Coordinates of C-alpha atoms and ligand atoms in Angstrom, one line a residue:
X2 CA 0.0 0.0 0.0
X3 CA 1.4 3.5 -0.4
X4 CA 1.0 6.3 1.9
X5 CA -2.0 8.6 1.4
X6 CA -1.0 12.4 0.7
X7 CA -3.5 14.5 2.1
X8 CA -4.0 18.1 0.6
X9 CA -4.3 21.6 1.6
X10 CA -7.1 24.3 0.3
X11 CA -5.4 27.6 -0.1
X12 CA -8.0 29.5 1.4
X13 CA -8.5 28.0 4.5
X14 CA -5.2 26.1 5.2
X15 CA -7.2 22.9 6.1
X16 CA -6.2 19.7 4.8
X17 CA -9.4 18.8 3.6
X18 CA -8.4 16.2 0.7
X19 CA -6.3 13.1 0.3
X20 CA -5.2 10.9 -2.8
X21 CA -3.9 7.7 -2.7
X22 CA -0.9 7.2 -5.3
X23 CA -1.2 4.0 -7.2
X24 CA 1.3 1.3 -5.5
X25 CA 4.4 1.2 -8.3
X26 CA 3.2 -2.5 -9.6
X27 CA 0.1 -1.5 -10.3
X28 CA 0.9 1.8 -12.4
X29 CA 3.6 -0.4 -14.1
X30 CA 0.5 -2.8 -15.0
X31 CA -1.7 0.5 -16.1
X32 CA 1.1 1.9 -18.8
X33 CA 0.7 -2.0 -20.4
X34 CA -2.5 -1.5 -20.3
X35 CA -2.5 1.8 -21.9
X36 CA -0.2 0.9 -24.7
X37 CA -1.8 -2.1 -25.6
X38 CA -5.1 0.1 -25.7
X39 CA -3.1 2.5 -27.7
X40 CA -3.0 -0.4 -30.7
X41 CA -6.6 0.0 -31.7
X42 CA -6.5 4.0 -30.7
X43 CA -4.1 4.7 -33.8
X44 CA -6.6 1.7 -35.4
X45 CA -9.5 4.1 -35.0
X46 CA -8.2 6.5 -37.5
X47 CA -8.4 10.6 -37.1
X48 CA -12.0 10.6 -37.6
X49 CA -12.6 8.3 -34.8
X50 CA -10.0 9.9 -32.2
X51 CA -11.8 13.3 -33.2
X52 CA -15.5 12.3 -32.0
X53 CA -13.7 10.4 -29.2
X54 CA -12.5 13.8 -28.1
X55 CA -15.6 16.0 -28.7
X56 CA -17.7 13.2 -27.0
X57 CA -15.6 13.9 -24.4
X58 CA -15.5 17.8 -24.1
X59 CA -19.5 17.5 -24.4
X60 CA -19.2 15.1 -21.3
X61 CA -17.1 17.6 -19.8
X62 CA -19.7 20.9 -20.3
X63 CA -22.2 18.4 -18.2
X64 CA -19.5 17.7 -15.4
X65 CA -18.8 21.6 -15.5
X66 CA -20.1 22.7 -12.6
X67 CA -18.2 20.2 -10.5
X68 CA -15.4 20.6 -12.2
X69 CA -15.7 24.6 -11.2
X70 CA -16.0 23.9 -7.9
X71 CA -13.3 21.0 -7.7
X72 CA -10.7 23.7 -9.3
X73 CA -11.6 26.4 -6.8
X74 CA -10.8 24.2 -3.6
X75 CA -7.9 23.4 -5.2
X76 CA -6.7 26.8 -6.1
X77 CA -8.8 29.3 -4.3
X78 CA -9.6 31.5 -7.1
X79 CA -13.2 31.9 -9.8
X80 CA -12.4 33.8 -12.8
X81 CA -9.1 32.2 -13.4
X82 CA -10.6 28.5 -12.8
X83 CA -13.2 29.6 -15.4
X84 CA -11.0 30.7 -17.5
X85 CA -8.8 27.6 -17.2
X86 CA -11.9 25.4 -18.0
X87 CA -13.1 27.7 -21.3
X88 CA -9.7 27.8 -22.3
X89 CA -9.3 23.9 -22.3
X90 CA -12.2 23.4 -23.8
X91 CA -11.5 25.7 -27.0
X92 CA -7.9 24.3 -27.0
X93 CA -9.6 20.6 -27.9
X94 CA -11.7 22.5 -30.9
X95 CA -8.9 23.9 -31.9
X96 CA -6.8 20.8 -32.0
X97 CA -9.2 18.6 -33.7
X98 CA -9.8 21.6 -36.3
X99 CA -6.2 21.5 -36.9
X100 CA -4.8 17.7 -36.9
X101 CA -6.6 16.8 -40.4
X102 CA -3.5 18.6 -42.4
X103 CA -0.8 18.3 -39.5
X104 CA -1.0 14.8 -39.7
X105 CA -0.8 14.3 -43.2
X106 CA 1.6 12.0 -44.7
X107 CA 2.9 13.0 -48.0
X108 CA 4.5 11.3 -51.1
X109 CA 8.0 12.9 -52.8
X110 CA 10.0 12.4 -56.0
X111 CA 13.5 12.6 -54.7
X112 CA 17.1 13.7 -55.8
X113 CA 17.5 10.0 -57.4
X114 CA 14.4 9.9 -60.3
X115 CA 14.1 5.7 -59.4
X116 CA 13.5 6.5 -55.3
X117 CA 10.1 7.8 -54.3
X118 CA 9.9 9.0 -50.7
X119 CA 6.6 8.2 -48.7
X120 CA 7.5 10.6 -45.9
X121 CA 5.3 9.3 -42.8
X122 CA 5.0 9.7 -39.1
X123 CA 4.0 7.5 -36.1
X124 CA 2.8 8.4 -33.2
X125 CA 4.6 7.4 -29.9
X126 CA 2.9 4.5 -28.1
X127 CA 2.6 5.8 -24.5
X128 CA 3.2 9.6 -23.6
X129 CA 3.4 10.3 -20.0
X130 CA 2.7 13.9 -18.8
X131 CA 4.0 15.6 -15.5
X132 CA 2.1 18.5 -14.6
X133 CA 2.4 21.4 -12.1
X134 CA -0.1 23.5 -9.4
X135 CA -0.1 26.9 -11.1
X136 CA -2.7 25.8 -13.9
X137 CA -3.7 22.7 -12.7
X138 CA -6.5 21.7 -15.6
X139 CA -4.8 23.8 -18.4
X140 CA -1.1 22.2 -17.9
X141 CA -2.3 18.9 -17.3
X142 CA -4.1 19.3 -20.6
X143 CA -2.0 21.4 -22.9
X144 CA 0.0 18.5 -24.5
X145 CA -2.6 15.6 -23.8
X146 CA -4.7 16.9 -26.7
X147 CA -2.8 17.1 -29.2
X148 CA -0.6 13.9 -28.2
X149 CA -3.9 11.8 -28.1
X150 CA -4.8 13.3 -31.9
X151 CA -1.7 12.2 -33.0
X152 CA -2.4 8.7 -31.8
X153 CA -0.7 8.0 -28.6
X154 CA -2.2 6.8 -25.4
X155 CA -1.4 9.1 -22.2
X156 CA -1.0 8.9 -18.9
X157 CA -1.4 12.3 -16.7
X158 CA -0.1 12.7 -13.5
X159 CA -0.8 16.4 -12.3
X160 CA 0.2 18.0 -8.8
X161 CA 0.1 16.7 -5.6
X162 CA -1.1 20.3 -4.2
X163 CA -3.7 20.9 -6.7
X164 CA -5.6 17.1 -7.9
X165 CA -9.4 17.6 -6.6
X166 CA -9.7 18.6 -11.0
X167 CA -8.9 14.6 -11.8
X168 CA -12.2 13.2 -10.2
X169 CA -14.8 15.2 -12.1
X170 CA -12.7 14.9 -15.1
X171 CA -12.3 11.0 -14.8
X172 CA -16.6 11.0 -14.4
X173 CA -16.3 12.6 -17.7
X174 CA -14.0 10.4 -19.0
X175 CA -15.2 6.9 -18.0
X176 CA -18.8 8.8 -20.2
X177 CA -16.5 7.9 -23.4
X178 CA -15.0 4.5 -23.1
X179 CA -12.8 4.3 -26.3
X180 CA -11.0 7.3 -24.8
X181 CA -10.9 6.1 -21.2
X182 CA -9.1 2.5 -22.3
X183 CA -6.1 5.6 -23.5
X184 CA -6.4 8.1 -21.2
X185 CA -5.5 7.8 -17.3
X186 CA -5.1 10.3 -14.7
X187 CA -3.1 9.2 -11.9
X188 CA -2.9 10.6 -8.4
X189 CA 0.5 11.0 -6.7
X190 CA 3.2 13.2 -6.1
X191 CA 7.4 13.0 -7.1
X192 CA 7.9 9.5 -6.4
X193 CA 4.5 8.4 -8.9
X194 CA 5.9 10.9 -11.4
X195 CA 9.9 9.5 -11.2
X196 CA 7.8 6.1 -11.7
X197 CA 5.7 6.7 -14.6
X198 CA 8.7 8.1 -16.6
X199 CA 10.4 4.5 -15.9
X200 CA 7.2 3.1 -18.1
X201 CA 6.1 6.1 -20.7
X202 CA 7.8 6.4 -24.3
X203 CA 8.2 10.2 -24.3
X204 CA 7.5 12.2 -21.3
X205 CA 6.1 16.1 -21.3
X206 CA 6.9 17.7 -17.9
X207 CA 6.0 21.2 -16.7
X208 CA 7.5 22.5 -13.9
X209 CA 10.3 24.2 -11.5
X210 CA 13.8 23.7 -13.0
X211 CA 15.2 21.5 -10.2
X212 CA 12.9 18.7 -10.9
X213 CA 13.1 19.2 -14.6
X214 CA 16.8 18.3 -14.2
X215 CA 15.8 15.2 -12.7
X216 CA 13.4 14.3 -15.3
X217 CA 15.7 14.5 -17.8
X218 CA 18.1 12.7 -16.2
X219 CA 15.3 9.8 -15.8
X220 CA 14.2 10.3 -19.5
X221 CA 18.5 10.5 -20.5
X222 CA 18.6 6.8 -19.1
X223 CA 16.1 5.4 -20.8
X224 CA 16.7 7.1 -23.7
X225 CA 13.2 8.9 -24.4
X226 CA 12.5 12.4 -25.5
X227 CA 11.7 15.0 -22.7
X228 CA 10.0 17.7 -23.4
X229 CA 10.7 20.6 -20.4
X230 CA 8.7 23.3 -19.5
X231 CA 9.8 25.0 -16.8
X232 CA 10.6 28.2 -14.7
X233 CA 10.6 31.8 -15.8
X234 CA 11.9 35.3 -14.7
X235 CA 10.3 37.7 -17.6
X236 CA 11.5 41.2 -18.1
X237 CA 9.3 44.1 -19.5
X238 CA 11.5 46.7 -20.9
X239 CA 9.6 50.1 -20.9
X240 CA 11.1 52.9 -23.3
X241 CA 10.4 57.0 -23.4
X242 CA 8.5 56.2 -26.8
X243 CA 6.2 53.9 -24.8
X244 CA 2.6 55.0 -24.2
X245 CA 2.3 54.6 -20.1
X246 CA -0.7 54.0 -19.9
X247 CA -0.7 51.1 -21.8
X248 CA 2.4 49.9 -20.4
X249 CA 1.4 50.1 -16.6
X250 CA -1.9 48.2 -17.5
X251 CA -0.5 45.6 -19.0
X252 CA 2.4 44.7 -17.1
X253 CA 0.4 45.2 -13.9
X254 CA -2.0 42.6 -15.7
X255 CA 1.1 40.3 -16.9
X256 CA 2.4 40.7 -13.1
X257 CA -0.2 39.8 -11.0
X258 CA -3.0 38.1 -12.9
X259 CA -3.6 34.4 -10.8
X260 CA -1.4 36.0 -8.1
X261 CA 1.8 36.3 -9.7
X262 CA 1.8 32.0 -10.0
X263 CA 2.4 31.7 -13.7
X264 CA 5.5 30.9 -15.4
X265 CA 5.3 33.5 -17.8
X266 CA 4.5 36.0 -15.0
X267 CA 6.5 39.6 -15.3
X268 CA 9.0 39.4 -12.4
X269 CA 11.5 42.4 -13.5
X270 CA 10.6 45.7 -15.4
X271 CA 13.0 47.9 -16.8
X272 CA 12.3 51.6 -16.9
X273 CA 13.9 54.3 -18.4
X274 CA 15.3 56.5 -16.1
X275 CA 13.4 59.7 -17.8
X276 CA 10.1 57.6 -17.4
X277 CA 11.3 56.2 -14.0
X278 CA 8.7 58.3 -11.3
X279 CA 5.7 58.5 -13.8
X280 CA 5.8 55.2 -14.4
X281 CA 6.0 53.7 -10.8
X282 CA 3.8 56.2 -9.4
X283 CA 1.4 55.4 -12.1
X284 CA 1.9 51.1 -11.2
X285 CA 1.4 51.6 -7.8
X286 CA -1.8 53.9 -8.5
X287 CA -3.4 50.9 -10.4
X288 CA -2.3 48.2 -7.8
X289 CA -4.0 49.5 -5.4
X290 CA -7.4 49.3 -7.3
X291 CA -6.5 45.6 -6.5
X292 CA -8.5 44.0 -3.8
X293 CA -8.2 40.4 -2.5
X294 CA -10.3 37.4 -3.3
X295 CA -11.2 37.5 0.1
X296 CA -13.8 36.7 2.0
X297 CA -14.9 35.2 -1.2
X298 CA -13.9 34.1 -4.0
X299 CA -15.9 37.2 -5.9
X300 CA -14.4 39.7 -3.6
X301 CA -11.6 41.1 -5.8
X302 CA -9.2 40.0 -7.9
X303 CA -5.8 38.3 -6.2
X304 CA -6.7 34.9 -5.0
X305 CA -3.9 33.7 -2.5
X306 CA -1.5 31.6 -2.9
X307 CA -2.0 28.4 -3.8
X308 CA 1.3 26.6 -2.5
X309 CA 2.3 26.9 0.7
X310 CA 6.0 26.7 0.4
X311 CA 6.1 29.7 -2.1
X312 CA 4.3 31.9 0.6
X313 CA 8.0 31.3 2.4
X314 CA 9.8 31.9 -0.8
X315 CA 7.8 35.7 -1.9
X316 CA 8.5 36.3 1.7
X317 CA 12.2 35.4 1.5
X318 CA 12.7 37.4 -1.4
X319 CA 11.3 40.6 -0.2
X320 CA 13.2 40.3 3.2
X321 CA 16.1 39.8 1.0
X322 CA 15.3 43.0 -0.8
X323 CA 14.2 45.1 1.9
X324 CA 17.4 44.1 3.4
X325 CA 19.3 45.2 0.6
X326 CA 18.1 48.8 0.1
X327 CA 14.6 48.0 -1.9
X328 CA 11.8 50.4 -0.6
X329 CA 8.3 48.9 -0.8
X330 CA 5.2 50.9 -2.2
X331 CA 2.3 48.8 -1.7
X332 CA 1.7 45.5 -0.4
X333 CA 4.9 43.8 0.6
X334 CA 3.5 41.5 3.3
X335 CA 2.2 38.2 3.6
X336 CA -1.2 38.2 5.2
X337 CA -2.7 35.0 7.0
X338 CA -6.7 35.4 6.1
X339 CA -9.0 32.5 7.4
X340 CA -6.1 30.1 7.0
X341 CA -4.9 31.0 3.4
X342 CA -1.7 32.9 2.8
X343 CA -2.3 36.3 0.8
X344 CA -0.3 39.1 -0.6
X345 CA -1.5 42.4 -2.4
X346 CA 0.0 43.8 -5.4
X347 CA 3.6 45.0 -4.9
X348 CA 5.9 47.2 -6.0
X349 CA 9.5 47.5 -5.0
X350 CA 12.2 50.1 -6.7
X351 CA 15.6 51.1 -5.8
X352 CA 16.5 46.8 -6.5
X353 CA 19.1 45.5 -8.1
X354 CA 20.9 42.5 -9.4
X355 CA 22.3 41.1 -6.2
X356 CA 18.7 40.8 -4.9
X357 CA 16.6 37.5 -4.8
X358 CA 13.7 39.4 -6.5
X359 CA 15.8 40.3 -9.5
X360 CA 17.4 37.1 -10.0
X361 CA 15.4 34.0 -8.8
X362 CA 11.8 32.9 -10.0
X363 CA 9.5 34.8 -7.3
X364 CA 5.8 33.3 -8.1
X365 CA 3.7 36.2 -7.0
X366 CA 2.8 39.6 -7.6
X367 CA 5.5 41.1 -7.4
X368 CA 6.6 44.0 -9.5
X369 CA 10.1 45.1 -8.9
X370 CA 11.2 48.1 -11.1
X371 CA 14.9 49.5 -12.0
X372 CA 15.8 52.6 -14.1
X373 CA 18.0 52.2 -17.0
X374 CA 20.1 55.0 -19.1
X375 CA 20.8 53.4 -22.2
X376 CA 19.0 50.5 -24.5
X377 CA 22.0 48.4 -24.4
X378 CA 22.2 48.4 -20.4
X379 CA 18.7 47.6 -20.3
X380 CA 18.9 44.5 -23.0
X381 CA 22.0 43.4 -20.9
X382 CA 19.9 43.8 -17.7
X383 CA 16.9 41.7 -19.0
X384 CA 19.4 39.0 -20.2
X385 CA 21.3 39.0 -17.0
X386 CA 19.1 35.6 -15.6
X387 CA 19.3 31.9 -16.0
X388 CA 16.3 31.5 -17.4
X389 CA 14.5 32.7 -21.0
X390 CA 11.4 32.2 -21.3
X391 CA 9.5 35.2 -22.5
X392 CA 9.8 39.2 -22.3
X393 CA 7.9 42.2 -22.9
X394 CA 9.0 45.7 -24.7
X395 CA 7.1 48.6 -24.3
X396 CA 8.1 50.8 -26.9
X397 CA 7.8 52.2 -30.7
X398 CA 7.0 49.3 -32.8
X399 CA 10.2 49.7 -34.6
X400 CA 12.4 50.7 -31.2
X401 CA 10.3 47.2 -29.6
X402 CA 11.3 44.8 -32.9
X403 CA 15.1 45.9 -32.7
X404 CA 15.0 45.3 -28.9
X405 CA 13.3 41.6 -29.2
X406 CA 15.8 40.3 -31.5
X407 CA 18.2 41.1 -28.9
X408 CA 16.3 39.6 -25.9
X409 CA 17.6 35.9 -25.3
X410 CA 13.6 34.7 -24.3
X411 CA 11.9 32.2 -26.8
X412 CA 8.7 34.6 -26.9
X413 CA 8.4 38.2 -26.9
X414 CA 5.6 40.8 -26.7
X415 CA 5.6 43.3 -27.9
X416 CA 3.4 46.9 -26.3
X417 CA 0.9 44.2 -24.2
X418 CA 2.0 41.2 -21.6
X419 CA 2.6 37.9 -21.3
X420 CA 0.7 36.8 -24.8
X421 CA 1.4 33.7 -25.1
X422 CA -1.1 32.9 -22.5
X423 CA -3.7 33.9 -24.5
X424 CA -2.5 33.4 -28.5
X425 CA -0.8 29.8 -28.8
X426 CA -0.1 29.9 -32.6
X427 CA 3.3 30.8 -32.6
X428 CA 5.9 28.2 -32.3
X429 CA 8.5 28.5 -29.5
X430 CA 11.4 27.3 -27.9
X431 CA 12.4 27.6 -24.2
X432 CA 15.9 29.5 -24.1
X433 CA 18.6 28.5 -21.4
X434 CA 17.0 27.0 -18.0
X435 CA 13.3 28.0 -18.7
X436 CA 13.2 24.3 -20.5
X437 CA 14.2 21.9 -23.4
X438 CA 12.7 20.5 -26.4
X439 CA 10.1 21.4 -29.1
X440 CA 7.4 24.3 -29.4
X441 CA 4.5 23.3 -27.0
X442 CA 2.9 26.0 -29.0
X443 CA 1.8 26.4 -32.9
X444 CA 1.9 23.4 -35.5
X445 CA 5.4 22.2 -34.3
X446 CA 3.5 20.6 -30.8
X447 CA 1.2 17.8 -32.0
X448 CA 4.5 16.8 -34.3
X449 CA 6.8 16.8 -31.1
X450 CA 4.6 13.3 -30.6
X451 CA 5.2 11.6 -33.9
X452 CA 8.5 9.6 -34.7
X453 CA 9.1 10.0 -38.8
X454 CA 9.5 7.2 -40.7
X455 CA 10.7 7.6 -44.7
X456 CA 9.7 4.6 -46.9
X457 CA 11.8 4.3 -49.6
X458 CA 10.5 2.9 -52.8
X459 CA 12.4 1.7 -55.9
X460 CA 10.7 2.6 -58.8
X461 CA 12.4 0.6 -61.8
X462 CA 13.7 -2.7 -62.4
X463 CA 17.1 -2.3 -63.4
X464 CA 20.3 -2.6 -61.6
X465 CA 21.0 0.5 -59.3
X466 CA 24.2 2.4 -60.3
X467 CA 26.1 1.8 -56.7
X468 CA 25.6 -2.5 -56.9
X469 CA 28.5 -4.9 -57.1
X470 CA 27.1 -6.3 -60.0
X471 CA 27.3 -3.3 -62.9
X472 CA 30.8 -3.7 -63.4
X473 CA 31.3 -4.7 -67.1
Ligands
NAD522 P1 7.6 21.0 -9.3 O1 8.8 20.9 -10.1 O2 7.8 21.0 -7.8 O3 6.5 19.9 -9.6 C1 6.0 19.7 -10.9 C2 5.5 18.2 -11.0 O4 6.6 17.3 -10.9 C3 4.5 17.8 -9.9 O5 3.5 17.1 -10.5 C4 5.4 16.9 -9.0 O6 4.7 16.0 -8.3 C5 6.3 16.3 -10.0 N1 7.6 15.7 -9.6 C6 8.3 16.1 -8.5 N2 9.4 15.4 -8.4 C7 9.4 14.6 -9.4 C8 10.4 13.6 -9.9 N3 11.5 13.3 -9.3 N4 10.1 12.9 -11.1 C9 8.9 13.2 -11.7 N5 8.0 14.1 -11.3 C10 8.3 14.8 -10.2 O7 6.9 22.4 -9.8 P2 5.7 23.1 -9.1 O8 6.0 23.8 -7.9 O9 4.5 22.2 -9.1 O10 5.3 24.2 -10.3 C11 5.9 25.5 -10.3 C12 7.0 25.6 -11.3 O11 6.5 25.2 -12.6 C13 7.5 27.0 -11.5 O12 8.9 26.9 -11.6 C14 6.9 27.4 -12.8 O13 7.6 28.4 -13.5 C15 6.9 26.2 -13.6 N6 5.9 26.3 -14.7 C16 6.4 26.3 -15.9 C17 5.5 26.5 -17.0 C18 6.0 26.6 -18.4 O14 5.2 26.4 -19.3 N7 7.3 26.8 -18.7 C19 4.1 26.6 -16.7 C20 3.7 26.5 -15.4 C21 4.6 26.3 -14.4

């Protein structure tokens, strides 16, 4: 038997949940089952895996309101949880809309007239998929979609702080039996997940860098693609040319929408120095329309925070700061409401790079802001970090393009925040510790779980020029 994990809510601090992680043997015996089930999946053709799917999604809009309410104990927060849920649901039109042509095979002449190329792909048999807290329904869903189009079976195993999602989802699930027999969600926390990549054939894992390191050590050793998603620091560069209004909008949006807990959050924001006092005065103005999610979940709009270890790390980092010679504007503390931890909007100048808040990934709202004098001190500022995920300019368009091909971040935005939240066509890559592999977003994702196999045909019956036997 393992040990029962029991869970926290994040608004009152009660542990009012437990899962029981599936005893190693047993998930072991569940991936065979999965990839044998996977056989007549890819069987069932496009079409098949298609109504599969929107059988599913309309078994979902039934389960919907449980769903709501299982994603609000788990995370504390409405809009966002509804959000989450329409998002999810588009993202399986949207996939199912696109697969027809992504998955096409094709036929080619090639560079020798007597070789045709039948240029095909198949799928790989079992994916597994390792998700994190922040987004518990959209990140445990984001690559199952488009991995189960292409033909694979999967295997989800989301957090162990945020799983009350997987029961109403399962109800849905078991509604459409072809898709249940190659889709599982399993309940457990890092030892399930280090399991379930021992068994998978490709593994997608979204999550804090440390563990990502793991996983692809795992995934090295078997000798399976990983696919990493993982931490962030963004910067927002804001120049003279920029239009403030705009610019404190949207980075306060890109800041502290779901409470700062997003990877592509905006943790840093360069300002020009001549911009400097309008610009933070003008933040902290618009923070303070803020209000807490508290005491319910329609009171306002900064939910708390969902983990409980990174109330400790927000905290560390602005005692860091404040220690350092950062002066606080507005919020800066963690309150303890009813249980949950919370903290308001904040904005912190006079930072720097030898600060916590500057350097490491902070996970809440958090808006640190430093001046900068010239363009170049503030590209070198932004791509002073470990990670590269995304960015934001703030600028003219043409002052913003120059900037962004300078910025060392596999997504940029340009005059709004944090976009690729919201627009998932365009393909991207992770740059330095913010992850590894190919584009989660755009065409390139569903292909990331295809291998590509090239048949070679001969197409005449003579002797080909490179035998042993054309010598005269
Ligand atoms: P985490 O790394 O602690 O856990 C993520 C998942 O990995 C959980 O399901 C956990 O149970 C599992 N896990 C832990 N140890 C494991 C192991 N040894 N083998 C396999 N699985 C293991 O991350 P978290 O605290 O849940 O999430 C927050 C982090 O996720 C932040 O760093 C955030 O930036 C990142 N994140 C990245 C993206 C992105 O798209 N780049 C999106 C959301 C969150």
């Amino acid at each position: 038997m393992t040990k029962p994990i029991e869970v926290r809510n994040p608004r009152t601090g009660k542990f009012d949940y437990v899962i029981i992680p599936p005893p190693p043997r047993l998930l072991a015996q569940q991936c065979k089952r999965s990839r044998r089930a996977q056989v007549s999946w890819q069987k069932l053709g496009l079409e098949g895996r298609i109504e599969a799917l929107q059988q599913w999604k309309a078994a979902i809009v039934s389960e919907r309101d449980r769903l709501t309410e299982a994603l609000v104990n788990d995370t504390g927060r409405l809009s966002t949880s509804i959000l989450e849920i329409d998002s999810f649901l588009s993202s399986i039109d949207r996939w199912c809309r696109l697969a027809p042509e992504l998955l096409q095979d094709s036929a080619k002449n090639t560079a020798i007239p007597f070789i045709a190329l039948q240029q095909t792909s198949v799928p790989y048999p079992l994916v597994g998929i390792i998700s994190p807290w922040n987004f518990p329904l959209l990140l445990s869903t984001i690559d199952t979609i488009p991995a189960l189009l292409a033909g694979c079976a999967v295997i989800v195993k989301p957090s162990e702080i945020a799983p009350r999602f997987v029961a109403p989802m399962t109800t849905a699930l078991n509604a459409v039996p072809k898709l249940r027999d190659v889709l599982t969600f399993i309940e457990g926390a890092g030892a399930t997940g280090s399991i379930l990549i021992d068994n998978v054939d490709l593994v997608c894992f979204t999550g804090s860098v440390a563990t990502g390191r793991k996983v692809a050590e795992a995934a090295a050793k078997r000798f399976i693609p990983a696919f990493l998603e993982l931490g962030g620091k963004d910067p927002a560069i804001v120049l003279e040319s920029a239009n403030l209004e705009l610019a404190t909008s949207a980075i306060l949006w890109g800041s502290v929408v779901n409470t700062g807990q997003s990877c592509l959050s905006i943790e840093r924001i360069y300002v020009a120095e001549s911009i400097f006092e309008k610009f933070y005065h003008q933040l902290v103005a618009k923070a303070h329309r803020l209000g807490l999610a508290y005491p319910t979940v329609e009171s306002g709009e900064i939910g708390p925070i969902i983990a409980e270890r990174q109330a400790a790390i927000i905290s560390d980092h602005l005692l860091d700061a404040v220690e350092k010679g950062a002066v606080i504007h507005c919020g800066g503390v963690i309150e303890d409401l009813g249980g949950g931890w919370w903290c308001r909007p904040t904005v912190l100048t006079q930072v720097n790079h030898s600060m916590k808040v500057m350097t490491e990934e902070t996970f809440g709202p958090i808006m640190p802001i430093m001046p900068f004098s010239t363009v170049e001190e503030a590209v070198s500022l932004a791509n002073d970090s470990i990670y590269g995920l995304s960015a934001a300019v703030f600028a003219s368009e043409a002052e913003a393009l120059e900037i962004a091909q300078q910025i060392e971040a596999g997504a940029i935005s340009i005059n709004d925040a944090a976009l690729t939240a919201i627009m998932h066509e365009g393909e991207k890559n992770a740059f330095k510790f913010s992850g590894m592999g190919g584009s989660r977003m755009g065409a390139a994702a569903l292909k990331r779980f295809m291998r590509k196999k090239a048949i070679l045909i001969k197409t005449n019956a003579t002797n080909d020029p490179w035998w042993f036997d054309n010598e005269s």
